[in-house]
Coordinates of C-alpha atoms in Angstrom, one line a residue:
X79 CA -11.4 -25.5 -27.8
X80 CA -10.8 -29.5 -27.9
X81 CA -13.0 -32.0 -26.4
X82 CA -10.0 -33.0 -24.4
X83 CA -10.2 -29.9 -22.8
X84 CA -13.4 -29.6 -21.9
X85 CA -13.1 -32.5 -19.4
X86 CA -10.9 -29.5 -17.4
X87 CA -13.8 -27.7 -16.3
X88 CA -15.7 -28.3 -13.6
X89 CA -13.1 -30.5 -13.0
X90 CA -10.3 -30.2 -9.3
X91 CA -7.4 -29.5 -11.6
X92 CA -3.9 -31.0 -9.6
X93 CA -1.6 -28.2 -9.0
X94 CA 2.1 -29.8 -10.3
X95 CA 4.8 -27.6 -8.2
X96 CA 3.4 -28.7 -5.2
X97 CA 5.1 -31.8 -3.9
X98 CA 8.3 -30.3 -4.6
X99 CA 7.7 -26.8 -2.1
X100 CA 5.4 -29.2 0.3
X101 CA 8.8 -32.1 0.5
X102 CA 11.4 -30.5 0.4
X103 CA 13.2 -29.8 -2.1
X104 CA 11.9 -26.9 -3.8
X105 CA 14.1 -24.2 -4.2
X106 CA 12.9 -21.0 -2.4
X107 CA 14.6 -17.8 -3.0
X108 CA 16.1 -18.5 1.0
X109 CA 18.0 -21.2 -1.3
X110 CA 19.3 -19.0 -3.9
X111 CA 23.0 -18.0 -2.8
X112 CA 25.9 -16.9 -4.6
X113 CA 29.2 -16.0 -3.8
X114 CA 29.8 -13.7 -1.6
X115 CA 26.1 -13.8 -0.9
X116 CA 25.6 -11.8 1.9
X117 CA 22.1 -11.5 4.0
X118 CA 19.6 -8.4 5.6
X119 CA 17.8 -8.2 8.4
X120 CA 15.7 -5.5 9.6
X121 CA 15.5 -4.6 13.3
X122 CA 11.2 -3.5 13.7
X123 CA 9.2 -1.0 16.3
X124 CA 8.2 -3.0 19.2
X125 CA 6.1 0.4 19.9
X126 CA 2.3 1.0 18.2
X127 CA 4.1 4.5 18.2
X128 CA 7.0 6.5 19.8
X129 CA 9.8 9.0 18.8
X130 CA 13.3 7.8 17.3
X131 CA 16.2 9.2 19.8
X132 CA 19.4 8.3 19.6
X133 CA 20.3 5.3 18.0
X134 CA 23.2 3.5 18.9
X135 CA 25.2 1.2 16.5
X136 CA 28.2 1.4 18.3
X137 CA 28.9 -2.5 19.6
X138 CA 26.1 -4.1 16.2
X139 CA 28.9 -2.3 14.1
X140 CA 31.8 -4.3 15.7
X141 CA 30.1 -7.9 15.8
X142 CA 31.3 -10.8 14.0
X143 CA 29.6 -11.1 10.5
X144 CA 28.7 -7.1 9.7
X145 CA 29.0 -5.1 6.7
X146 CA 26.6 -3.0 7.0
X147 CA 24.0 -1.1 9.2
X148 CA 21.4 1.7 7.5
X149 CA 19.6 3.8 9.2
X150 CA 16.3 6.2 7.8
X151 CA 19.9 8.9 8.0
X152 CA 21.5 7.4 5.7
X153 CA 18.5 7.4 2.8
X154 CA 18.6 10.1 2.3
X155 CA 16.5 10.7 -1.5
X156 CA 16.3 6.6 -1.3
X157 CA 12.3 6.9 -2.2
X158 CA 9.4 5.8 -0.1
X159 CA 6.9 2.8 -0.2
X160 CA 4.1 4.5 -2.1
X161 CA 0.2 3.4 -2.2
X162 CA -0.5 1.0 -5.3
X163 CA -4.8 2.2 -5.2
X164 CA -5.4 5.8 -4.4
X165 CA -8.6 6.9 -4.5
X166 CA -10.4 10.2 -4.8
X167 CA -12.8 11.4 -1.9
X168 CA -16.5 11.4 -1.8
X169 CA -15.5 15.9 -1.3
X170 CA -13.7 15.6 -5.0
X171 CA -10.0 15.4 -3.6
X172 CA -7.1 13.2 -3.6
X173 CA -6.6 10.3 -0.7
X174 CA -4.5 11.7 2.2
X175 CA -0.7 10.2 1.3
X176 CA 1.8 10.5 4.0
X177 CA 5.1 8.9 2.9
X178 CA 6.5 5.4 4.9
X179 CA 9.9 5.6 3.3
X180 CA 11.7 2.7 3.8
X181 CA 13.1 3.0 7.0
X182 CA 11.2 5.2 9.6
X183 CA 12.4 9.2 10.4
X184 CA 11.9 10.5 13.3
X185 CA 8.7 8.0 14.6
X186 CA 7.7 5.0 14.2
X187 CA 4.1 4.5 13.2
X188 CA 2.7 0.6 14.1
X189 CA 4.6 -2.0 15.3
X190 CA 6.6 -3.7 13.3
X191 CA 7.4 0.0 11.5
X192 CA 11.2 -0.8 10.9
X193 CA 13.9 1.4 12.0
X194 CA 17.3 -0.5 11.1
X195 CA 19.0 -3.1 8.6
X196 CA 22.2 -4.9 9.2
X197 CA 23.8 -6.3 6.3
X198 CA 25.7 -10.0 7.0
X199 CA 27.4 -12.4 5.5
X200 CA 25.2 -14.5 7.2
X201 CA 20.8 -14.6 8.8
X202 CA 22.4 -15.1 12.0
X203 CA 25.0 -13.7 12.3
X204 CA 22.7 -10.2 11.3
X205 CA 19.9 -10.7 14.2
X206 CA 22.8 -10.9 16.2
X207 CA 24.1 -8.0 15.1
X208 CA 20.1 -6.6 15.2
X209 CA 19.9 -7.1 19.1
X210 CA 22.3 -4.7 20.0
X211 CA 21.6 -2.0 18.3
X212 CA 20.0 0.4 20.9
X213 CA 17.3 2.5 20.2
X214 CA 15.9 5.4 22.8
X215 CA 12.0 5.7 22.3
X216 CA 9.9 7.6 23.2
X217 CA 6.7 5.4 24.0
X218 CA 3.2 8.4 22.5
X219 CA 0.1 7.3 23.5
X220 CA -1.6 5.3 20.7
X221 CA -4.8 3.9 19.7
X222 CA -5.9 0.7 17.5
X223 CA -10.0 0.7 16.9
X224 CA -10.6 2.6 13.6
X225 CA -12.6 4.1 15.3
X226 CA -11.6 5.6 18.2
X227 CA -9.0 6.8 16.3
X228 CA -10.9 8.7 14.3
X229 CA -12.5 11.0 17.2
X230 CA -11.1 14.2 18.6
X231 CA -8.3 14.2 20.6
X232 CA -7.4 11.2 19.7
X233 CA -3.5 10.5 18.9
X234 CA -3.0 11.9 15.3
X235 CA -0.1 9.1 13.5
X236 CA 0.3 11.2 9.9
X237 CA 0.3 15.3 10.5
X238 CA -0.7 15.4 6.3
X239 CA -3.5 13.0 7.3
X240 CA -6.1 14.9 10.2
X241 CA -8.1 13.1 12.7
X242 CA -5.9 9.6 10.8
X243 CA -8.1 10.2 8.5
X244 CA -7.2 9.1 4.6
X245 CA -10.3 9.2 2.5
X246 CA -14.4 9.3 2.3
X247 CA -14.8 6.9 -0.3
X248 CA -18.6 6.0 -1.9
X249 CA -20.3 4.8 -4.2
X250 CA -23.4 5.3 -5.4
X251 CA -26.0 7.7 -6.4
X252 CA -26.4 9.4 -2.7
X253 CA -29.7 11.3 -3.3
X254 CA -31.1 7.6 -5.1
X255 CA -30.4 5.7 -1.7
X256 CA -31.9 9.3 0.2
X257 CA -35.1 8.9 -1.4
X258 CA -35.7 5.2 -1.1
X259 CA -34.9 5.5 2.4
X260 CA -37.2 8.3 3.0
X261 CA -39.5 6.2 1.4
X262 CA -39.5 3.3 3.5
X263 CA -41.6 1.7 6.2
X264 CA -38.7 0.7 8.5
X265 CA -35.4 1.6 8.1
X266 CA -32.6 -0.6 10.1
X267 CA -28.8 0.9 11.2
X268 CA -26.4 -1.0 12.3
X269 CA -22.5 -1.3 12.2
X270 CA -20.4 -4.2 9.6
X271 CA -16.8 -5.4 10.9
X272 CA -15.0 -5.9 8.4
X273 CA -11.7 -8.3 8.9
X274 CA -8.7 -7.3 8.9
X275 CA -7.1 -9.6 6.5
X276 CA -3.3 -10.6 6.8
X277 CA -2.0 -13.0 4.2
X278 CA 0.3 -15.2 4.5
X279 CA 2.6 -17.1 1.8
X280 CA 4.9 -20.1 2.2
X281 CA 7.3 -17.5 0.4
X282 CA 6.8 -13.6 0.9
X283 CA 8.5 -10.8 -1.2
X284 CA 11.5 -11.6 -2.0
X285 CA 14.6 -10.8 -3.8
X286 CA 17.9 -11.7 -4.7
X287 CA 20.9 -8.5 -6.3
X288 CA 24.2 -9.4 -7.5

C-alpha cells in the first residue's frame, strides 16, 4: 500500500456521484426511455387480510393508453418471490416457507399486496386505469402485533405456517446457558422490542426490458 493510499485511512471520503444525483442531472432507471416504452403500475390491496372475489377489468382495459392488464390468473406457471435466506429451526426442521406469488392468489395478506398490474403507454395512464379496476374483497380479521399473532385463535395468514410461526431460531449452547442461569444469584426477565426497519432508497430495484 502506497503512502497516498495510507492517507485515506480514517478520513471521510467524498462521494463523486452525489452532485449529479442531488442536482437533478443524474440518470435513474426512470430516465431510460427506449422507443415504444411502456410502463407498469401495480394495484395494491388496501386491506391487511382479505379474500379476493370478482375482479372487474372491463373499464380499465378500455382506458386510454392501456396495453395489457395482468392478475394472478394470467401468471400460471410463473415462479413466485422466494425467501433469500432459508433458516433451519430449533426443531431441526426447515423453516415453513409459504408461497409468495408475484400477484396475490385467492387472498391478500398485507396492505400493499399486489393484486393487478397495468401496462400502459405512460405512468399516468397506467395509474389512472388501475383506479378503474373493481375488486370485491371479503375482509378478514387481521392482527399487527406479532405476539398477539402467535396466540390461539389469532387470524391464520398462511395455511402452511400453523399459528403464524415460520420457525424458532436459537444460537449457542442451551445446556450451558441453562446451567449459568441456574447458578445465578439473580435473574431478570424482560421483553426486548426489535424495531421494524424499512429502508427507503432514492431509487428502489427497477428494470427496463426490451
